[in-house]
Amino acid sequence: MGIIKVGGDIRDTVSSLYLIKEPIKEYSSIKIGESGWTPLEQAVEEAAKKHDFLLVEGAMSAFTGLLNDNYKRPMSTAEVAAALGASTIIVVGCDKEGIEGALINTLNYVNILKRLGVNTTGVILNKLRVSYITDEIKQTMKNAFQNAGIELLGMVPRLDLEGRGMIPEIEIRYEDFGAQAIDAAEKYIDLDLLARVASPPLKVEIDYKGFMEKFKNLLTN
């Protein structure tokens, strides 16, 4: 398994690279705008030579940078996802607005991503407080996502890690973090279903200007 980061904030992916024991490579960062260093197609092509399964981590929200017309495209995670044509999994933090707010935001995201042509196939709910979530609530969520054309791949509770964690690459205890992260993935994410909804990247020619205009129209119409 290989991990690639969209954009240049490689600190975000240090912990992920630590889990798979892989150093930062030239293909580890996809260039968007003036952030990152390897063009999209080149990064994926090089990484695919060395790995059977690639996880491409987005930057900020899927749409961050999409309206910024000052730099060369792609400029957002949504554009990268559309250009790859591969399965897109939305990972949603539930610690700010609770599960209810996370559900509404996710369904809105899915709707817009799909209308933009992004191959959105699944969702993982992260940092979840699960004390009051019953089987009935879980089924309601699954039904809501299936009606939107995606699968609920996992519900991961918030992990309690010692340390402030304000500077992850310095303060996270990586052995503890790695053990808990792997345990959480195996326990709370349906990895078999994740593998089934995954699909290889396709070379898709994107009209980035048209992509941005379509996004604007979705916001106003």
GROMACS .gro file of C-alpha atoms in nm:
model
  221
    1MET     CA    1   0.000   0.000   0.000
    2GLY     CA    2   0.127   0.348  -0.089
    3ILE     CA    3   0.018   0.686   0.041
    4ILE     CA    4   0.020   1.011  -0.157
    5LYS     CA    5  -0.068   1.355  -0.025
    6VAL     CA    6  -0.245   1.624  -0.226
    7GLY     CA    7  -0.050   1.946  -0.175
    8GLY     CA    8   0.269   2.033   0.003
    9ASP     CA    9   0.176   2.004   0.372
   10ILE     CA   10   0.354   1.674   0.403
   11ARG     CA   11   0.325   1.691   0.784
   12ASP     CA   12  -0.032   1.569   0.744
   13THR     CA   13   0.087   1.239   0.601
   14VAL     CA   14   0.388   1.177   0.827
   15SER     CA   15   0.179   0.966   1.064
   16SER     CA   16   0.036   0.764   0.773
   17LEU     CA   17   0.380   0.702   0.627
   18TYR     CA   18   0.495   0.594   0.971
   19LEU     CA   19   0.225   0.324   0.979
   20ILE     CA   20   0.342   0.167   0.652
   21LYS     CA   21   0.711   0.228   0.733
   22GLU     CA   22   0.775   0.418   0.411
   23PRO     CA   23   0.989   0.732   0.380
   24ILE     CA   24   0.876   1.038   0.189
   25LYS     CA   25   0.929   0.986  -0.184
   26GLU     CA   26   0.927   1.230  -0.473
   27TYR     CA   27   0.580   1.104  -0.566
   28SER     CA   28   0.449   1.149  -0.209
   29SER     CA   29   0.316   1.498  -0.282
   30ILE     CA   30   0.082   1.594  -0.567
   31LYS     CA   31   0.127   1.950  -0.689
   32ILE     CA   32  -0.178   2.176  -0.670
   33GLY     CA   33  -0.129   2.542  -0.749
   34GLU     CA   34   0.203   2.637  -0.591
   35SER     CA   35   0.179   2.369  -0.321
   36GLY     CA   36   0.344   2.028  -0.353
   37TRP     CA   37   0.603   1.920  -0.604
   38THR     CA   38   0.501   1.636  -0.840
   39PRO     CA   39   0.239   1.672  -1.117
   40LEU     CA   40  -0.069   1.453  -1.066
   41GLU     CA   41  -0.021   1.204  -1.348
   42GLN     CA   42   0.350   1.162  -1.277
   43ALA     CA   43   0.293   1.107  -0.903
   44VAL     CA   44   0.030   0.838  -0.958
   45GLU     CA   45   0.227   0.669  -1.236
   46GLU     CA   46   0.543   0.646  -1.024
   47ALA     CA   47   0.357   0.530  -0.712
   48ALA     CA   48   0.163   0.266  -0.908
   49LYS     CA   49   0.490   0.102  -1.014
   50LYS     CA   50   0.570   0.025  -0.651
   51HIS     CA   51   0.230  -0.039  -0.492
   52ASP     CA   52  -0.080  -0.248  -0.559
   53PHE     CA   53  -0.308  -0.016  -0.358
   54LEU     CA   54  -0.281   0.363  -0.340
   55LEU     CA   55  -0.440   0.593  -0.084
   56VAL     CA   56  -0.447   0.954  -0.201
   57GLU     CA   57  -0.509   1.186   0.094
   58GLY     CA   58  -0.682   1.513   0.013
   59ALA     CA   59  -0.598   1.862   0.135
   60MET     CA   60  -0.834   2.062   0.355
   61SER     CA   61  -1.192   2.014   0.231
   62ALA     CA   62  -1.266   1.864  -0.108
   63PHE     CA   63  -1.350   2.207  -0.248
   64THR     CA   64  -1.083   2.427  -0.085
   65GLY     CA   65  -0.910   2.627  -0.358
   66LEU     CA   66  -1.162   2.546  -0.630
   67LEU     CA   67  -1.263   2.911  -0.674
   68ASN     CA   68  -0.901   3.032  -0.675
   69ASP     CA   69  -0.827   3.114  -1.038
   70ASN     CA   70  -0.481   3.262  -0.977
   71TYR     CA   71  -0.281   2.942  -1.023
   72LYS     CA   72  -0.243   2.653  -1.264
   73ARG     CA   73  -0.499   2.376  -1.219
   74PRO     CA   74  -0.569   2.148  -1.044
   75MET     CA   75  -0.616   2.366  -0.738
   76SER     CA   76  -0.841   2.149  -0.519
   77THR     CA   77  -0.887   1.792  -0.399
   78ALA     CA   78  -1.215   1.769  -0.594
   79GLU     CA   79  -1.031   1.844  -0.921
   80VAL     CA   80  -0.764   1.585  -0.839
   81ALA     CA   81  -1.034   1.326  -0.763
   82ALA     CA   82  -1.217   1.402  -1.087
   83ALA     CA   83  -0.897   1.384  -1.292
   84LEU     CA   84  -0.801   1.049  -1.137
   85GLY     CA   85  -1.142   0.893  -1.193
   86ALA     CA   86  -1.072   0.651  -0.907
   87SER     CA   87  -1.299   0.579  -0.611
   88THR     CA   88  -1.332   0.872  -0.373
   89ILE     CA   89  -1.392   0.807  -0.004
   90ILE     CA   90  -1.511   1.092   0.218
   91VAL     CA   91  -1.367   1.087   0.571
   92VAL     CA   92  -1.584   1.301   0.798
   93GLY     CA   93  -1.490   1.433   1.140
   94CYS     CA   94  -1.788   1.415   1.375
   95ASP     CA   95  -1.628   1.596   1.670
   96LYS     CA   96  -1.741   1.949   1.581
   97GLU     CA   97  -2.109   1.922   1.490
   98GLY     CA   98  -2.191   1.576   1.620
   99ILE     CA   99  -2.317   1.287   1.412
  100GLU     CA  100  -2.625   1.478   1.300
  101GLY     CA  101  -2.434   1.771   1.152
  102ALA     CA  102  -2.179   1.534   1.002
  103LEU     CA  103  -2.455   1.340   0.824
  104ILE     CA  104  -2.607   1.653   0.671
  105ASN     CA  105  -2.269   1.788   0.561
  106THR     CA  106  -2.167   1.454   0.413
  107LEU     CA  107  -2.486   1.413   0.211
  108ASN     CA  108  -2.441   1.767   0.074
  109TYR     CA  109  -2.079   1.691  -0.015
  110VAL     CA  110  -2.176   1.370  -0.190
  111ASN     CA  111  -2.447   1.543  -0.389
  112ILE     CA  112  -2.214   1.814  -0.519
  113LEU     CA  113  -1.919   1.580  -0.582
  114LYS     CA  114  -2.134   1.340  -0.783
  115ARG     CA  115  -2.286   1.624  -0.985
  116LEU     CA  116  -1.932   1.737  -1.063
  117GLY     CA  117  -1.854   1.389  -1.193
  118VAL     CA  118  -1.638   1.271  -0.903
  119ASN     CA  119  -1.659   0.893  -0.852
  120THR     CA  120  -1.770   0.909  -0.487
  121THR     CA  121  -1.823   0.559  -0.348
  122GLY     CA  122  -1.797   0.557   0.030
  123VAL     CA  123  -1.782   0.742   0.360
  124ILE     CA  124  -1.599   0.686   0.688
  125LEU     CA  125  -1.731   0.865   0.997
  126ASN     CA  126  -1.435   0.960   1.217
  127LYS     CA  127  -1.390   1.093   1.572
  128LEU     CA  128  -1.734   0.965   1.658
  129ARG     CA  129  -1.903   0.966   1.997
  130VAL     CA  130  -2.092   0.640   1.982
  131SER     CA  131  -2.251   0.617   2.326
  132TYR     CA  132  -2.609   0.677   2.208
  133ILE     CA  133  -2.590   0.528   1.858
  134THR     CA  134  -2.825   0.230   1.843
  135ASP     CA  135  -2.855  -0.036   1.575
  136GLU     CA  136  -3.161   0.149   1.445
  137ILE     CA  137  -2.961   0.472   1.408
  138LYS     CA  138  -2.680   0.284   1.232
  139GLN     CA  139  -2.929   0.136   0.986
  140THR     CA  140  -3.082   0.478   0.924
  141MET     CA  141  -2.738   0.615   0.840
  142LYS     CA  142  -2.658   0.322   0.611
  143ASN     CA  143  -2.988   0.370   0.430
  144ALA     CA  144  -2.927   0.744   0.391
  145PHE     CA  145  -2.584   0.687   0.238
  146GLN     CA  146  -2.702   0.404   0.013
  147ASN     CA  147  -2.983   0.628  -0.114
  148ALA     CA  148  -2.710   0.879  -0.201
  149GLY     CA  149  -2.521   0.609  -0.391
  150ILE     CA  150  -2.237   0.546  -0.144
  151GLU     CA  151  -2.150   0.289   0.121
  152LEU     CA  152  -2.093   0.350   0.492
  153LEU     CA  153  -1.749   0.192   0.530
  154GLY     CA  154  -1.688   0.257   0.896
  155MET     CA  155  -1.765   0.445   1.216
  156VAL     CA  156  -1.445   0.518   1.406
  157PRO     CA  157  -1.468   0.651   1.762
  158ARG     CA  158  -1.241   0.929   1.882
  159LEU     CA  159  -0.910   0.784   2.001
  160ASP     CA  160  -0.773   0.899   2.335
  161LEU     CA  161  -0.401   0.967   2.290
  162GLU     CA  162  -0.172   1.111   2.554
  163GLY     CA  163   0.005   1.438   2.475
  164ARG     CA  164  -0.119   1.766   2.337
  165GLY     CA  165  -0.072   1.669   1.975
  166MET     CA  166  -0.048   2.030   1.858
  167ILE     CA  167   0.258   1.946   1.648
  168PRO     CA  168   0.190   1.586   1.540
  169GLU     CA  169   0.533   1.502   1.402
  170ILE     CA  170   0.691   1.601   1.735
  171GLU     CA  171   0.436   1.524   2.003
  172ILE     CA  172   0.251   1.214   1.885
  173ARG     CA  173   0.389   0.897   2.038
  174TYR     CA  174   0.407   0.710   1.712
  175GLU     CA  175   0.425   0.360   1.855
  176ASP     CA  176   0.110   0.419   2.059
  177PHE     CA  177  -0.058   0.608   1.776
  178GLY     CA  178   0.026   0.336   1.524
  179ALA     CA  179  -0.101   0.056   1.744
  180GLN     CA  180  -0.428   0.236   1.817
  181ALA     CA  181  -0.480   0.347   1.458
  182ILE     CA  182  -0.429  -0.002   1.316
  183ASP     CA  183  -0.653  -0.153   1.583
  184ALA     CA  184  -0.925   0.106   1.510
  185ALA     CA  185  -0.908   0.045   1.134
  186GLU     CA  186  -0.935  -0.331   1.176
  187LYS     CA  187  -1.214  -0.303   1.433
  188TYR     CA  188  -1.430  -0.021   1.298
  189ILE     CA  189  -1.375  -0.008   0.919
  190ASP     CA  190  -1.511  -0.273   0.684
  191LEU     CA  191  -1.185  -0.330   0.497
  192ASP     CA  192  -1.337  -0.593   0.269
  193LEU     CA  193  -1.608  -0.349   0.161
  194LEU     CA  194  -1.346  -0.077   0.119
  195ALA     CA  195  -1.150  -0.303  -0.116
  196ARG     CA  196  -1.467  -0.380  -0.313
  197VAL     CA  197  -1.563  -0.017  -0.370
  198ALA     CA  198  -1.207   0.080  -0.465
  199SER     CA  199  -1.128   0.114  -0.834
  200PRO     CA  200  -0.810   0.184  -1.032
  201PRO     CA  201  -0.738   0.537  -1.153
  202LEU     CA  202  -0.846   0.629  -1.503
  203LYS     CA  203  -0.692   0.900  -1.712
  204VAL     CA  204  -0.973   1.155  -1.738
  205GLU     CA  205  -0.935   1.472  -1.940
  206ILE     CA  206  -1.073   1.754  -1.726
  207ASP     CA  207  -1.181   2.094  -1.848
  208TYR     CA  208  -1.079   2.270  -1.527
  209LYS     CA  209  -1.236   2.599  -1.628
  210GLY     CA  210  -1.563   2.424  -1.703
  211PHE     CA  211  -1.532   2.229  -1.377
  212MET     CA  212  -1.506   2.551  -1.178
  213GLU     CA  213  -1.797   2.711  -1.365
  214LYS     CA  214  -2.013   2.406  -1.300
  215PHE     CA  215  -1.928   2.432  -0.930
  216LYS     CA  216  -2.035   2.798  -0.932
  217ASN     CA  217  -2.363   2.706  -1.100
  218LEU     CA  218  -2.430   2.439  -0.839
  219LEU     CA  219  -2.385   2.700  -0.567
  220THR     CA  220  -2.627   2.948  -0.720
  221ASN     CA  221  -2.895   2.735  -0.889
   0.00000   0.00000   0.00000
